[in-house]
PDB file of C-alpha atoms in Angstrom:
ATOM      1  CA  ALA A   1     120.878  87.666  84.831  1.00 81.00           C
ATOM      2  CA  GLN A   2     118.096  88.226  87.320  1.00 87.00           C
ATOM      3  CA  SER A   3     116.211  86.057  89.766  1.00 93.00           C
ATOM      4  CA  VAL A   4     113.574  86.512  92.454  1.00 95.00           C
ATOM      5  CA  THR A   5     112.885  84.562  95.634  1.00 96.00           C
ATOM      6  CA  GLN A   6     109.632  85.016  97.493  1.00 96.00           C
ATOM      7  CA  LEU A   7     109.831  83.637 101.012  1.00 95.00           C
ATOM      8  CA  GLY A   8     106.679  81.826 101.996  1.00 93.00           C
ATOM      9  CA  SER A   9     104.284  80.395  99.446  1.00 94.00           C
ATOM     10  CA  HIS A  10     101.367  81.082 101.781  1.00 96.00           C
ATOM     11  CA  VAL A  11     100.938  83.821 104.381  1.00 98.00           C
ATOM     12  CA  SER A  12      97.936  84.096 106.657  1.00 98.00           C
ATOM     13  CA  VAL A  13      97.060  87.236 108.660  1.00 98.00           C
ATOM     14  CA  SER A  14      94.123  88.444 110.691  1.00 98.00           C
ATOM     15  CA  GLU A  15      91.989  91.274 109.417  1.00 98.00           C
ATOM     16  CA  GLY A  16      93.521  94.552 110.615  1.00 97.00           C
ATOM     17  CA  ALA A  17      96.981  93.050 111.134  1.00 98.00           C
ATOM     18  CA  LEU A  18     100.184  94.016 109.363  1.00 98.00           C
ATOM     19  CA  VAL A  19     100.824  92.412 106.002  1.00 98.00           C
ATOM     20  CA  LEU A  20     104.462  91.590 105.162  1.00 98.00           C
ATOM     21  CA  LEU A  21     105.327  89.694 101.988  1.00 98.00           C
ATOM     22  CA  ARG A  22     109.016  89.071 101.405  1.00 98.00           C
ATOM     23  CA  CYS A  23     110.932  89.367  98.154  1.00 98.00           C
ATOM     24  CA  ASN A  24     114.663  89.055  97.601  1.00 98.00           C
ATOM     25  CA  TYR A  25     116.209  89.598  94.212  1.00 96.00           C
ATOM     26  CA  SER A  26     119.445  88.949  92.403  1.00 94.00           C
ATOM     27  CA  SER A  27     120.549  91.135  89.540  1.00 88.00           C
ATOM     28  CA  SER A  28     123.849  91.756  87.792  1.00 85.00           C
ATOM     29  CA  VAL A  29     122.684  95.232  86.757  1.00 84.00           C
ATOM     30  CA  PRO A  30     120.692  97.920  88.564  1.00 84.00           C
ATOM     31  CA  PRO A  31     117.196  96.481  88.850  1.00 88.00           C
ATOM     32  CA  TYR A  32     113.689  97.617  88.329  1.00 91.00           C
ATOM     33  CA  LEU A  33     111.353  95.808  90.730  1.00 94.00           C
ATOM     34  CA  PHE A  34     107.620  95.207  90.613  1.00 95.00           C
ATOM     35  CA  TRP A  35     104.840  93.795  92.759  1.00 98.00           C
ATOM     36  CA  TYR A  36     101.760  92.410  91.037  1.00 98.00           C
ATOM     37  CA  VAL A  37      98.513  91.091  92.532  1.00 98.00           C
ATOM     38  CA  GLN A  38      96.329  88.345  91.068  1.00 97.00           C
ATOM     39  CA  TYR A  39      92.784  87.547  92.112  1.00 95.00           C
ATOM     40  CA  PRO A  40      91.404  84.070  91.316  1.00 91.00           C
ATOM     41  CA  ASN A  41      91.050  83.351  87.606  1.00 88.00           C
ATOM     42  CA  GLN A  42      92.178  86.843  86.629  1.00 93.00           C
ATOM     43  CA  GLY A  43      95.240  88.442  85.109  1.00 95.00           C
ATOM     44  CA  LEU A  44      97.942  90.272  87.041  1.00 96.00           C
ATOM     45  CA  GLN A  45      97.532  93.873  88.140  1.00 96.00           C
ATOM     46  CA  LEU A  46     100.447  96.135  88.985  1.00 95.00           C
ATOM     47  CA  LEU A  47     100.559  97.186  92.650  1.00 97.00           C
ATOM     48  CA  LEU A  48     103.736  99.234  92.577  1.00 96.00           C
ATOM     49  CA  LYS A  49     107.152  99.525  90.981  1.00 93.00           C
ATOM     50  CA  TYR A  50     110.657 100.622  91.957  1.00 92.00           C
ATOM     51  CA  THR A  51     112.495 102.499  89.239  1.00 87.00           C
ATOM     52  CA  SER A  52     115.330 104.064  91.285  1.00 81.00           C
ATOM     53  CA  ALA A  53     113.552 107.367  91.892  1.00 79.00           C
ATOM     54  CA  ALA A  54     112.813 106.664  95.568  1.00 88.00           C
ATOM     55  CA  THR A  55     113.539 103.697  97.794  1.00 91.00           C
ATOM     56  CA  LEU A  56     110.116 103.759  99.484  1.00 95.00           C
ATOM     57  CA  VAL A  57     107.437 103.164  96.910  1.00 95.00           C
ATOM     58  CA  LYS A  58     103.725 103.622  97.505  1.00 96.00           C
ATOM     59  CA  GLY A  59     101.223 101.700  95.452  1.00 95.00           C
ATOM     60  CA  ILE A  60      97.525 101.092  95.144  1.00 95.00           C
ATOM     61  CA  ASN A  61      95.210  99.775  97.870  1.00 94.00           C
ATOM     62  CA  GLY A  62      97.469 101.062 100.680  1.00 96.00           C
ATOM     63  CA  PHE A  63     100.464  98.857  99.854  1.00 97.00           C
ATOM     64  CA  GLU A  64     104.046 100.032  99.906  1.00 97.00           C
ATOM     65  CA  ALA A  65     107.485  98.499  99.436  1.00 98.00           C
ATOM     66  CA  GLU A  66     111.003  99.532 100.356  1.00 96.00           C
ATOM     67  CA  PHE A  67     114.024  98.888  98.158  1.00 95.00           C
ATOM     68  CA  LYS A  68     117.062  97.912 100.233  1.00 95.00           C
ATOM     69  CA  LYS A  69     120.110  97.458  98.065  1.00 93.00           C
ATOM     70  CA  SER A  70     122.304  96.205 100.905  1.00 94.00           C
ATOM     71  CA  GLU A  71     119.824  93.421 101.640  1.00 95.00           C
ATOM     72  CA  THR A  72     118.773  92.893  97.997  1.00 96.00           C
ATOM     73  CA  SER A  73     115.203  93.029  99.208  1.00 97.00           C
ATOM     74  CA  PHE A  74     111.939  94.595  98.118  1.00 97.00           C
ATOM     75  CA  HIS A  75     109.394  93.523 100.737  1.00 98.00           C
ATOM     76  CA  LEU A  76     105.723  94.462 100.369  1.00 98.00           C
ATOM     77  CA  THR A  77     103.809  95.806 103.372  1.00 98.00           C
ATOM     78  CA  LYS A  78     100.388  97.077 104.330  1.00 98.00           C
ATOM     79  CA  PRO A  79      99.657  98.373 107.841  1.00 97.00           C
ATOM     80  CA  SER A  80      96.189  96.882 108.146  1.00 98.00           C
ATOM     81  CA  ALA A  81      94.920  93.880 106.182  1.00 98.00           C
ATOM     82  CA  HIS A  82      91.464  93.889 104.671  1.00 97.00           C
ATOM     83  CA  MET A  83      89.473  90.868 103.558  1.00 97.00           C
ATOM     84  CA  SER A  84      89.690  92.130  99.984  1.00 96.00           C
ATOM     85  CA  ASP A  85      93.504  91.799 100.093  1.00 97.00           C
ATOM     86  CA  ALA A  86      93.228  88.014  99.895  1.00 97.00           C
ATOM     87  CA  ALA A  87      94.950  87.163  96.615  1.00 97.00           C
ATOM     88  CA  GLU A  88      98.231  85.925  95.179  1.00 97.00           C
ATOM     89  CA  TYR A  89     101.137  88.350  95.018  1.00 98.00           C
ATOM     90  CA  PHE A  90     104.085  88.192  92.667  1.00 97.00           C
ATOM     91  CA  CYS A  91     107.413  89.994  92.857  1.00 97.00           C
ATOM     92  CA  ALA A  92     109.267  90.558  89.566  1.00 95.00           C
ATOM     93  CA  VAL A  93     112.572  92.029  88.422  1.00 93.00           C
ATOM     94  CA  SER A  94     114.082  93.350  85.232  1.00 86.00           C
ATOM     95  CA  GLY A  95     117.347  95.002  84.400  1.00 75.00           C
ATOM     96  CA  ALA A  96     117.132  98.775  84.422  1.00 66.00           C
ATOM     97  CA  ARG A  97     117.144 100.247  80.935  1.00 68.00           C
ATOM     98  CA  SER A  98     116.813  96.754  79.458  1.00 66.00           C
ATOM     99  CA  GLY A  99     114.005  97.761  77.157  1.00 72.00           C
ATOM    100  CA  ASN A 100     111.146  95.451  76.353  1.00 78.00           C
ATOM    101  CA  THR A 101     112.510  92.243  77.834  1.00 84.00           C
ATOM    102  CA  PRO A 102     110.604  89.674  79.887  1.00 89.00           C
ATOM    103  CA  LEU A 103     110.269  90.199  83.596  1.00 91.00           C
ATOM    104  CA  VAL A 104     111.549  87.459  85.878  1.00 92.00           C
ATOM    105  CA  PHE A 105     108.852  86.477  88.371  1.00 93.00           C
ATOM    106  CA  GLY A 106     108.964  84.849  91.761  1.00 94.00           C
ATOM    107  CA  LYS A 107     106.766  81.829  92.433  1.00 94.00           C
ATOM    108  CA  GLY A 108     104.185  83.906  94.240  1.00 95.00           C
ATOM    109  CA  THR A 109     102.809  84.215  97.760  1.00 97.00           C
ATOM    110  CA  ARG A 110      99.183  83.501  98.496  1.00 97.00           C
ATOM    111  CA  LEU A 111      97.793  85.860 101.135  1.00 98.00           C
ATOM    112  CA  SER A 112      94.858  84.719 103.236  1.00 98.00           C
ATOM    113  CA  VAL A 113      93.031  87.176 105.506  1.00 98.00           C
ATOM    114  CA  ILE A 114      91.164  85.762 108.486  1.00 97.00           C
ATOM    115  CA  ALA A 115      88.159  87.578 109.890  1.00 94.00           C
TER     116      ALA A 115
ATOM    117  CA  ASP B   1      89.428 101.963  76.551  1.00 64.00           C
ATOM    118  CA  GLY B   2      92.936 100.547  76.130  1.00 71.00           C
ATOM    119  CA  GLY B   3      93.899  97.100  77.263  1.00 93.00           C
ATOM    120  CA  ILE B   4      94.629  93.489  76.456  1.00 96.00           C
ATOM    121  CA  THR B   5      91.962  90.973  75.550  1.00 97.00           C
ATOM    122  CA  GLN B   6      92.315  87.216  75.573  1.00 97.00           C
ATOM    123  CA  SER B   7      89.854  84.741  74.167  1.00 95.00           C
ATOM    124  CA  PRO B   8      88.326  82.431  74.935  1.00 95.00           C
ATOM    125  CA  LYS B   9      88.281  82.608  78.733  1.00 95.00           C
ATOM    126  CA  TYR B  10      87.808  78.837  78.984  1.00 95.00           C
ATOM    127  CA  LEU B  11      88.952  76.302  76.409  1.00 94.00           C
ATOM    128  CA  PHE B  12      88.627  72.568  76.318  1.00 93.00           C
ATOM    129  CA  ARG B  13      90.787  70.400  74.118  1.00 89.00           C
ATOM    130  CA  LYS B  14      90.787  66.754  73.288  1.00 90.00           C
ATOM    131  CA  GLU B  15      94.104  64.967  73.332  1.00 87.00           C
ATOM    132  CA  GLY B  16      95.864  65.210  69.986  1.00 87.00           C
ATOM    133  CA  GLN B  17      94.227  68.487  68.969  1.00 91.00           C
ATOM    134  CA  ASN B  18      95.926  71.774  68.315  1.00 94.00           C
ATOM    135  CA  VAL B  19      94.248  74.848  69.784  1.00 95.00           C
ATOM    136  CA  THR B  20      94.937  78.543  69.353  1.00 96.00           C
ATOM    137  CA  LEU B  21      94.640  81.149  72.096  1.00 97.00           C
ATOM    138  CA  SER B  22      94.001  84.709  71.036  1.00 98.00           C
ATOM    139  CA  CYS B  23      95.699  87.805  72.463  1.00 98.00           C
ATOM    140  CA  GLU B  24      94.980  91.319  71.215  1.00 98.00           C
ATOM    141  CA  GLN B  25      96.191  94.677  72.559  1.00 97.00           C
ATOM    142  CA  ASN B  26      95.269  98.241  71.669  1.00 95.00           C
ATOM    143  CA  LEU B  27      97.967  99.884  73.783  1.00 92.00           C
ATOM    144  CA  ASN B  28     100.296 100.397  70.819  1.00 92.00           C
ATOM    145  CA  HIS B  29     102.899  98.298  72.623  1.00 92.00           C
ATOM    146  CA  ASP B  30     105.814  96.866  70.702  1.00 92.00           C
ATOM    147  CA  ALA B  31     106.446  93.822  72.891  1.00 94.00           C
ATOM    148  CA  MET B  32     104.111  90.965  73.748  1.00 96.00           C
ATOM    149  CA  TYR B  33     104.574  87.896  75.944  1.00 96.00           C
ATOM    150  CA  TRP B  34     102.964  84.549  76.714  1.00 98.00           C
ATOM    151  CA  TYR B  35     103.214  82.958  80.149  1.00 97.00           C
ATOM    152  CA  ARG B  36     101.971  79.689  81.523  1.00 97.00           C
ATOM    153  CA  GLN B  37     100.791  79.499  85.137  1.00 96.00           C
ATOM    154  CA  ASP B  38     100.525  76.298  87.150  1.00 93.00           C
ATOM    155  CA  PRO B  39      99.711  76.156  90.869  1.00 85.00           C
ATOM    156  CA  GLY B  40     102.790  76.832  92.984  1.00 82.00           C
ATOM    157  CA  GLN B  41     105.064  77.437  90.001  1.00 85.00           C
ATOM    158  CA  GLY B  42     104.541  81.107  89.343  1.00 89.00           C
ATOM    159  CA  LEU B  43     104.678  82.396  85.784  1.00 94.00           C
ATOM    160  CA  ARG B  44     106.838  80.659  83.219  1.00 94.00           C
ATOM    161  CA  LEU B  45     107.697  82.359  79.942  1.00 95.00           C
ATOM    162  CA  ILE B  46     106.677  80.511  76.776  1.00 97.00           C
ATOM    163  CA  TYR B  47     107.449  82.994  73.967  1.00 98.00           C
ATOM    164  CA  TYR B  48     107.909  86.704  73.555  1.00 96.00           C
ATOM    165  CA  SER B  49     108.045  89.147  70.689  1.00 96.00           C
ATOM    166  CA  GLN B  50     109.737  92.531  70.758  1.00 92.00           C
ATOM    167  CA  ILE B  51     108.726  93.550  67.260  1.00 92.00           C
ATOM    168  CA  VAL B  52     106.418  92.471  64.455  1.00 95.00           C
ATOM    169  CA  ASN B  53     107.569  89.395  62.514  1.00 96.00           C
ATOM    170  CA  ASP B  54     110.081  88.415  65.181  1.00 95.00           C
ATOM    171  CA  PHE B  55     109.803  86.318  68.347  1.00 96.00           C
ATOM    172  CA  GLN B  56     112.011  84.413  70.769  1.00 96.00           C
ATOM    173  CA  LYS B  57     111.587  81.230  72.744  1.00 97.00           C
ATOM    174  CA  GLY B  58     111.170  81.447  76.471  1.00 95.00           C
ATOM    175  CA  ASP B  59     111.894  78.844  79.104  1.00 93.00           C
ATOM    176  CA  ILE B  60     109.185  76.356  78.127  1.00 96.00           C
ATOM    177  CA  ALA B  61     108.599  76.781  74.370  1.00 97.00           C
ATOM    178  CA  GLU B  62     108.443  73.089  73.477  1.00 96.00           C
ATOM    179  CA  GLY B  63     104.995  72.115  72.208  1.00 96.00           C
ATOM    180  CA  TYR B  64     103.949  75.714  71.546  1.00 97.00           C
ATOM    181  CA  SER B  65     104.109  78.009  68.521  1.00 97.00           C
ATOM    182  CA  VAL B  66     103.392  81.702  67.955  1.00 98.00           C
ATOM    183  CA  SER B  67     103.151  84.275  65.195  1.00 97.00           C
ATOM    184  CA  ARG B  68     103.409  88.059  65.184  1.00 97.00           C
ATOM    185  CA  GLU B  69     102.073  89.320  61.874  1.00 97.00           C
ATOM    186  CA  LYS B  70     100.461  92.425  63.360  1.00 97.00           C
ATOM    187  CA  LYS B  71     101.556  94.689  66.169  1.00 96.00           C
ATOM    188  CA  GLU B  72      98.231  94.236  67.951  1.00 97.00           C
ATOM    189  CA  SER B  73      98.056  90.445  67.863  1.00 98.00           C
ATOM    190  CA  PHE B  74     100.156  87.588  69.275  1.00 98.00           C
ATOM    191  CA  PRO B  75      98.290  84.267  69.059  1.00 98.00           C
ATOM    192  CA  LEU B  76      99.596  81.167  70.803  1.00 98.00           C
ATOM    193  CA  THR B  77      99.034  77.677  69.417  1.00 97.00           C
ATOM    194  CA  VAL B  78      99.212  74.757  71.797  1.00 96.00           C
ATOM    195  CA  THR B  79     100.146  71.774  69.687  1.00 94.00           C
ATOM    196  CA  SER B  80      99.608  68.074  70.268  1.00 89.00           C
ATOM    197  CA  ALA B  81     103.316  67.859  71.093  1.00 89.00           C
ATOM    198  CA  GLN B  82     102.666  69.631  74.400  1.00 89.00           C
ATOM    199  CA  LYS B  83     102.152  66.691  76.734  1.00 87.00           C
ATOM    200  CA  ASN B  84     100.620  68.491  79.674  1.00 91.00           C
ATOM    201  CA  PRO B  85      98.826  71.582  78.362  1.00 93.00           C
ATOM    202  CA  THR B  86      96.233  71.987  81.112  1.00 95.00           C
ATOM    203  CA  ALA B  87      97.085  75.362  82.679  1.00 96.00           C
ATOM    204  CA  PHE B  88      96.188  79.036  82.913  1.00 97.00           C
ATOM    205  CA  TYR B  89      97.709  81.078  80.075  1.00 97.00           C
ATOM    206  CA  LEU B  90      98.459  84.765  80.421  1.00 97.00           C
ATOM    207  CA  CYS B  91      99.322  87.246  77.697  1.00 98.00           C
ATOM    208  CA  ALA B  92     101.111  90.512  78.463  1.00 96.00           C
ATOM    209  CA  SER B  93     102.505  93.505  76.632  1.00 95.00           C
ATOM    210  CA  SER B  94     104.963  96.309  77.288  1.00 92.00           C
ATOM    211  CA  GLY B  95     105.727  99.583  75.571  1.00 86.00           C
ATOM    212  CA  GLN B  96     108.656 101.858  74.971  1.00 72.00           C
ATOM    213  CA  GLY B  97     108.701 103.210  78.507  1.00 68.00           C
ATOM    214  CA  VAL B  98     112.051 102.615  80.168  1.00 62.00           C
ATOM    215  CA  TYR B  99     110.559 100.925  83.221  1.00 74.00           C
ATOM    216  CA  ASN B 100     109.591  97.750  81.334  1.00 78.00           C
ATOM    217  CA  GLU B 101     106.245  97.489  83.108  1.00 88.00           C
ATOM    218  CA  GLN B 102     104.089  94.705  81.710  1.00 93.00           C
ATOM    219  CA  PHE B 103     100.315  94.849  81.344  1.00 94.00           C
ATOM    220  CA  PHE B 104      98.380  91.598  81.521  1.00 96.00           C
ATOM    221  CA  GLY B 105      95.261  90.216  79.909  1.00 97.00           C
ATOM    222  CA  PRO B 106      92.575  88.335  81.864  1.00 97.00           C
ATOM    223  CA  GLY B 107      93.901  84.886  80.933  1.00 97.00           C
ATOM    224  CA  THR B 108      92.643  81.716  79.251  1.00 97.00           C
ATOM    225  CA  ARG B 109      92.151  78.506  81.187  1.00 96.00           C
ATOM    226  CA  LEU B 110      92.891  75.498  78.993  1.00 96.00           C
ATOM    227  CA  THR B 111      91.739  72.039  80.022  1.00 94.00           C
ATOM    228  CA  VAL B 112      92.567  68.836  78.211  1.00 90.00           C
ATOM    229  CA  LEU B 113      89.763  66.301  78.297  1.00 86.00           C
TER     230      LEU B 113
END
């Protein structure tokens, strides 16, 4: 079984500041991990994914995440926030090699960027 | 141009009515999913289908029904038994790739009048 906890339902940063969105997971099997972004009234778009090839994963729009097995974490970071980064972000997990099974999502973190 | 389409984008329903939300994909994906999104609750799985003519209940299936007669299509019916159907509904699909990445449609916002 898998589960995801996203710490902080709302994070606010200044434009140009570091973005850090936290995700901790629980999985009884080796996990695959995902970060998705959702803009208002739109579907989810994949930012990046961890599939065991490398622990530091780079995604779109300058985001990256580091898989830390010892901490069961997969935090999302961006060195410098832009106004266009304001959105809701979801962390998700699935069992590696589980085939087409539903992802388990966290409750999401809304990111606000202040000018 | 491959992707997932959902229609309509906005839907209004009177109490006691059944409504059907459309989801179509041209990605040749085997699996399709329906999620419900409410503010602060993330995505909750309603139903999913891993193959044509087969589907499984998710966490909140009560008051919903689905069919999977074609690989490309996975319509969701919100029945009158669903007591609080006002929400944002998202359809997704995934293919045979081992990473289980899901692709999402643009969503349908359902409002009960």
